[in-house]
PDB file of C-alpha atoms in Angstrom:
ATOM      1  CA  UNK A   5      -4.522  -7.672 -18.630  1.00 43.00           C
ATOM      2  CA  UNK A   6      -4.482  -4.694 -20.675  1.00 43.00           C
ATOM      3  CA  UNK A   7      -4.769  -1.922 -17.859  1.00 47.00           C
ATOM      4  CA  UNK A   8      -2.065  -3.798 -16.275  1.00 48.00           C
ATOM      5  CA  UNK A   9       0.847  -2.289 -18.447  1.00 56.00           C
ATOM      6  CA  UNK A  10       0.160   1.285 -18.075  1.00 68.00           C
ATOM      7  CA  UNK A  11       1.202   2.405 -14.612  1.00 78.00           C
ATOM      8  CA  UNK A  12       0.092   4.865 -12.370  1.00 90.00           C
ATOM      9  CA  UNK A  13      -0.638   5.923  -9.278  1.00 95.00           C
ATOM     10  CA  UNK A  14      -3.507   7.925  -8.148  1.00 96.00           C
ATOM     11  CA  UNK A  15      -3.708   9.977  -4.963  1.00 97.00           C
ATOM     12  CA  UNK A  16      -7.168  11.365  -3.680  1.00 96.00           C
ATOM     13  CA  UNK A  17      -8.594  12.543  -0.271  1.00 95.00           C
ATOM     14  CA  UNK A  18     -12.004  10.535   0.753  1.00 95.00           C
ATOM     15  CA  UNK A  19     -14.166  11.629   3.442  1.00 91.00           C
ATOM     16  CA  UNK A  20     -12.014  10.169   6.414  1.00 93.00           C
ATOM     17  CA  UNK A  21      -9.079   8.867   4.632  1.00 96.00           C
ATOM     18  CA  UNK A  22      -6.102   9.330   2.230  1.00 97.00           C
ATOM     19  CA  UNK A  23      -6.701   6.880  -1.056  1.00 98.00           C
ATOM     20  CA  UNK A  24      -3.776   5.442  -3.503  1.00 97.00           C
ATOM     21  CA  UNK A  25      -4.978   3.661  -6.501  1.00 97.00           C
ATOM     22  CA  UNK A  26      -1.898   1.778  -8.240  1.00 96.00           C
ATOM     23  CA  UNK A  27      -2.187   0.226 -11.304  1.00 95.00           C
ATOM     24  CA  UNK A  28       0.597  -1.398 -13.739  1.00 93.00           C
ATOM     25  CA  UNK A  29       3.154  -4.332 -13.435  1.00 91.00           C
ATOM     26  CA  UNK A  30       6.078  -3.933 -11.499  1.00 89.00           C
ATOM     27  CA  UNK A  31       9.332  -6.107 -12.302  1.00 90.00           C
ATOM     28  CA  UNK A  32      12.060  -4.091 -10.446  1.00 90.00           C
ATOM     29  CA  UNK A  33      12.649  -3.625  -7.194  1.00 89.00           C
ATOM     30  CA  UNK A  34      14.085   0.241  -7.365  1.00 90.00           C
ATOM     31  CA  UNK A  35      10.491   1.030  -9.471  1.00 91.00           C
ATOM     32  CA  UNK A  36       8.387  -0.440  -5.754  1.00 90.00           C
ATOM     33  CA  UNK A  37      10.765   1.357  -3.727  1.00 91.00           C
ATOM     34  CA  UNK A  38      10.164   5.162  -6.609  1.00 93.00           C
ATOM     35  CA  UNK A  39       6.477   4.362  -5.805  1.00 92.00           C
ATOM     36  CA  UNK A  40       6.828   3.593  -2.202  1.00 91.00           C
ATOM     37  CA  UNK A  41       8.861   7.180  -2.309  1.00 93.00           C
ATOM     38  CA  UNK A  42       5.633   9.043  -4.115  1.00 95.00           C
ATOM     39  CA  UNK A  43       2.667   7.738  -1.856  1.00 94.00           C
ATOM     40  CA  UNK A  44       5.389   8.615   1.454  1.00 93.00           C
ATOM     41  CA  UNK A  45       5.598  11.939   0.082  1.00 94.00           C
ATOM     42  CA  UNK A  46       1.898  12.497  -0.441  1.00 95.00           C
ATOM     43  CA  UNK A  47       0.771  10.694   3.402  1.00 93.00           C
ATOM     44  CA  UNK A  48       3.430  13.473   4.546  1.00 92.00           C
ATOM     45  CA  UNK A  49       0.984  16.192   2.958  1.00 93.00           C
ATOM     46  CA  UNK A  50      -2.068  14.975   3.758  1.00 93.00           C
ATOM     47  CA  UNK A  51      -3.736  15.562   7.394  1.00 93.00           C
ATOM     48  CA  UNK A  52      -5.100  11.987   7.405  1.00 94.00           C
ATOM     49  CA  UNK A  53      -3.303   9.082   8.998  1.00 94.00           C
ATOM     50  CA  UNK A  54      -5.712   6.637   7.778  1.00 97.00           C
ATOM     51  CA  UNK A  55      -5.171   5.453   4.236  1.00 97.00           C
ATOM     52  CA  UNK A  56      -6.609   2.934   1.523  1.00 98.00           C
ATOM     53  CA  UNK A  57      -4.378   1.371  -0.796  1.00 97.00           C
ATOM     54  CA  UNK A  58      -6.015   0.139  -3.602  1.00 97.00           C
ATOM     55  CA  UNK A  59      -3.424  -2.492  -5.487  1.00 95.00           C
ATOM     56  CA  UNK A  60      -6.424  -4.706  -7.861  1.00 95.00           C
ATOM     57  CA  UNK A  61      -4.946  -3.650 -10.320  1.00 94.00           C
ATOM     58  CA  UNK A  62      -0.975  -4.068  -9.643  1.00 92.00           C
ATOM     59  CA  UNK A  63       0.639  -6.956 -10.451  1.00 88.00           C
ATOM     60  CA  UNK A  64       4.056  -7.538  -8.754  1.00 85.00           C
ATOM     61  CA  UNK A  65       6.682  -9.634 -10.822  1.00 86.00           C
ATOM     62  CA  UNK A  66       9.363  -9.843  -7.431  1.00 84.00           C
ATOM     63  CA  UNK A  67      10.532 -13.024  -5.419  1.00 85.00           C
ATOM     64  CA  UNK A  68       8.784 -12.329  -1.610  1.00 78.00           C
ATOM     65  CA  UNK A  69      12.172 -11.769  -0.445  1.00 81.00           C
ATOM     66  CA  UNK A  70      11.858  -8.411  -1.728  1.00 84.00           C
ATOM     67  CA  UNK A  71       9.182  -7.933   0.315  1.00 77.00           C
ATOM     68  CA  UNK A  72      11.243  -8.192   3.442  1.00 76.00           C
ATOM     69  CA  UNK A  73      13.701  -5.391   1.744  1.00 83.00           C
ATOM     70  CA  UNK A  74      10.877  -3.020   1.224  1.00 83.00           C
ATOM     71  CA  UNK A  75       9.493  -3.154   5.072  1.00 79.00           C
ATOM     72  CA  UNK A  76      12.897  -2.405   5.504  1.00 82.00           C
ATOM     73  CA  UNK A  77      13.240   0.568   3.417  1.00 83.00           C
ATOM     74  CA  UNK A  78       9.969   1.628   5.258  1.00 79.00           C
ATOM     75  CA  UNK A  79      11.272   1.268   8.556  1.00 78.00           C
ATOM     76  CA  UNK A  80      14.845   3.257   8.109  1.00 82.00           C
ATOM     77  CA  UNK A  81      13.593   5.722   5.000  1.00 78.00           C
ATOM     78  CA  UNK A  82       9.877   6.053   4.910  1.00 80.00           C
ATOM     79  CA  UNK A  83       8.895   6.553   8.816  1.00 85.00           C
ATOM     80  CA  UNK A  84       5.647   8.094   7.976  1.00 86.00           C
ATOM     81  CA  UNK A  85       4.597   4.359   7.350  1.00 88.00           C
ATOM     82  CA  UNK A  86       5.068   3.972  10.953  1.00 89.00           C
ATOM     83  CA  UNK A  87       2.601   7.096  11.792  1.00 93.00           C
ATOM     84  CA  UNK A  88      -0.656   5.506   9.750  1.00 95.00           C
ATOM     85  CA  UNK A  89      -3.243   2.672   9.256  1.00 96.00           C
ATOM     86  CA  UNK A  90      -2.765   1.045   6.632  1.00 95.00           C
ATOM     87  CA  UNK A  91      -5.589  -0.778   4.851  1.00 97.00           C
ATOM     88  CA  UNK A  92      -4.177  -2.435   1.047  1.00 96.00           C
ATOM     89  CA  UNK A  93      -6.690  -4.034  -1.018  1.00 97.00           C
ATOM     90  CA  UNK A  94      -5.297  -6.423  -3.403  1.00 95.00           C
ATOM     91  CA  UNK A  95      -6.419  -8.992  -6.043  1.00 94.00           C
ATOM     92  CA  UNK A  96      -6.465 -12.871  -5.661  1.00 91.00           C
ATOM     93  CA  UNK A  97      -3.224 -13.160  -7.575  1.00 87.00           C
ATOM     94  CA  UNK A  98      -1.516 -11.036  -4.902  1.00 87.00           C
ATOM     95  CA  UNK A  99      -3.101 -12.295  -1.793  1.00 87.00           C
ATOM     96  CA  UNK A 100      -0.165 -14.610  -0.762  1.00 85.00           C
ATOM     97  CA  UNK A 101       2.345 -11.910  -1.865  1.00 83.00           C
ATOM     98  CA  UNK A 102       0.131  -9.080  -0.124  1.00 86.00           C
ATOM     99  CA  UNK A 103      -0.139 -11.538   3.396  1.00 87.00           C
ATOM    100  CA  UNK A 104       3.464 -12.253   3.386  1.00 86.00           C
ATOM    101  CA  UNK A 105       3.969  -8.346   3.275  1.00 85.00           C
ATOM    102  CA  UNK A 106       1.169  -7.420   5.685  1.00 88.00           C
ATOM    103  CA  UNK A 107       2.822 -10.036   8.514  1.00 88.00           C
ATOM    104  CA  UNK A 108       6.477  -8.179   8.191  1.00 85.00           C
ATOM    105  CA  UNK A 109       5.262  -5.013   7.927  1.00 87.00           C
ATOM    106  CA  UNK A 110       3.224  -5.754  11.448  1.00 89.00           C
ATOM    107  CA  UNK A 111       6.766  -7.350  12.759  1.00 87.00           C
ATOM    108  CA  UNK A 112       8.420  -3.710  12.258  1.00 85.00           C
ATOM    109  CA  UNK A 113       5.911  -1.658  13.810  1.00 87.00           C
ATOM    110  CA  UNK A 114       3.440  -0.862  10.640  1.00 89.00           C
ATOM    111  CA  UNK A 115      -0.290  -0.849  11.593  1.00 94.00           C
ATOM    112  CA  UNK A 116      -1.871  -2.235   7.686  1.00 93.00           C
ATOM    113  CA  UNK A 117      -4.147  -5.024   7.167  1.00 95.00           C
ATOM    114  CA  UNK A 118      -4.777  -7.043   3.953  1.00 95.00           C
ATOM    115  CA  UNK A 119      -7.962  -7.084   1.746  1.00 97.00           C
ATOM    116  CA  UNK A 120      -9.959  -8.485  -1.210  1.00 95.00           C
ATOM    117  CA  UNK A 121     -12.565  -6.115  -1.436  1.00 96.00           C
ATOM    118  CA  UNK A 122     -12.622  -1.936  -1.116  1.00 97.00           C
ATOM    119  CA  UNK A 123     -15.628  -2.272   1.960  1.00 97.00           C
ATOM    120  CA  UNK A 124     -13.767  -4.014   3.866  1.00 97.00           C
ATOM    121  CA  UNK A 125     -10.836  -2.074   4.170  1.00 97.00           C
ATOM    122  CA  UNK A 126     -13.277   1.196   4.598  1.00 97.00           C
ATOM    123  CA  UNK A 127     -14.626  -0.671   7.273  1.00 96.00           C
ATOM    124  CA  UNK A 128     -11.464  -1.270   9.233  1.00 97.00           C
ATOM    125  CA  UNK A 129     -10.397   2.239   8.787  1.00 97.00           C
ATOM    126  CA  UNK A 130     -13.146   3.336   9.480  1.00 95.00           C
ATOM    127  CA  UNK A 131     -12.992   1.582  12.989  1.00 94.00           C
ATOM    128  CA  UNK A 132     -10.342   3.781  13.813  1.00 91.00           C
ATOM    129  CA  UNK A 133     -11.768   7.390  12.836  1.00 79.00           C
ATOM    130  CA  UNK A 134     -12.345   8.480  16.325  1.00 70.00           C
ATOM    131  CA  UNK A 135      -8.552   7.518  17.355  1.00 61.00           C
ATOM    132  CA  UNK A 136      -7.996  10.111  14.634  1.00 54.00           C
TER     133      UNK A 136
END
C-alpha cells in the first residue's frame, strides 16, 4: 500500500496507442475531476484516439454516485472522451467501482471497456487500429 500514497500520473505514447498510468489514492471528488482535466488535455495533443488507462495502482475513496457526476463532467466539459476508445485496466478492489463507471460512461456516448489485466485491454484496442 505504500505506492498508493504518492500520486501521479504518467502519460506515454505506445506503438498504436496513447498510455496513462495513475497511481495514488484519491478521496475528493475536485482531485478525479484535476486528473480527469490533465489526461483530457494530453488525448487533445496526442494523434491517437485509442488509449490505455492503467488505474492498478489507484485506489478511489468516493461513494459510486460520484461516478455518475464524473461521466457527466465528461460529457458537457471533457468531449474529447467522446472522440476515443477507451480501454481502463483496474485492480480487483476497483472492479465493481470501475464496472459501474464503464456502464454510464457507455450510456453517454463513451466507447471504454473495463479490465484486470494490461493484454487484454491491448488486445481490444488493438481490435480497433485499422478504424484508426
Amino acid at each position: 500500500m505504500l505506492l498508493l500514497k504518492r500520486k501521479t500520473l504518467l502519460f506515454t505514447e505506445e506503438l498504436n496507442y496513447f498510455k496513462v498510468v495513475s497511481r495514488g489514492e484519491r478521496w475528493h471528488f475536485a482531485e478525479v475531476i484535476q486528473n480527469a482535466n490533465k489526461i483530457h488535455q494530453a488525448i487533445q495533443k496526442s494523434p491517437y484516439k485509442l488509449v490505455l488507462l492503467d488505474y492498478r495502482e489507484t485506489c478511489y475513496h468516493l461513494p459510486q454516485n460520484q461516478t455518475f457526476n464524473l461521466v457527466k463532467v465528461f460529457e458537457i466539459q471533457l468531449s474529447k472522451f467522446k472522440e476515443v476508445k477507451i480501454a481502463v485496466i483496474v485492480s480487483n478492489r476497483s472492479k465493481e467501482i470501475g464496472s459501474f463507471w464503464s456502464s454510464v460512461c457507455r450510456s453517454k456516448g463513451l466507447d471504454c471497456n473495463i479490465y484486470n489485466e494490461v493484454k487484454e485491454g491491448e488486445n481490444w484496442l488493438a481490435s480497433h487500429f485499422s478504424t484508426y
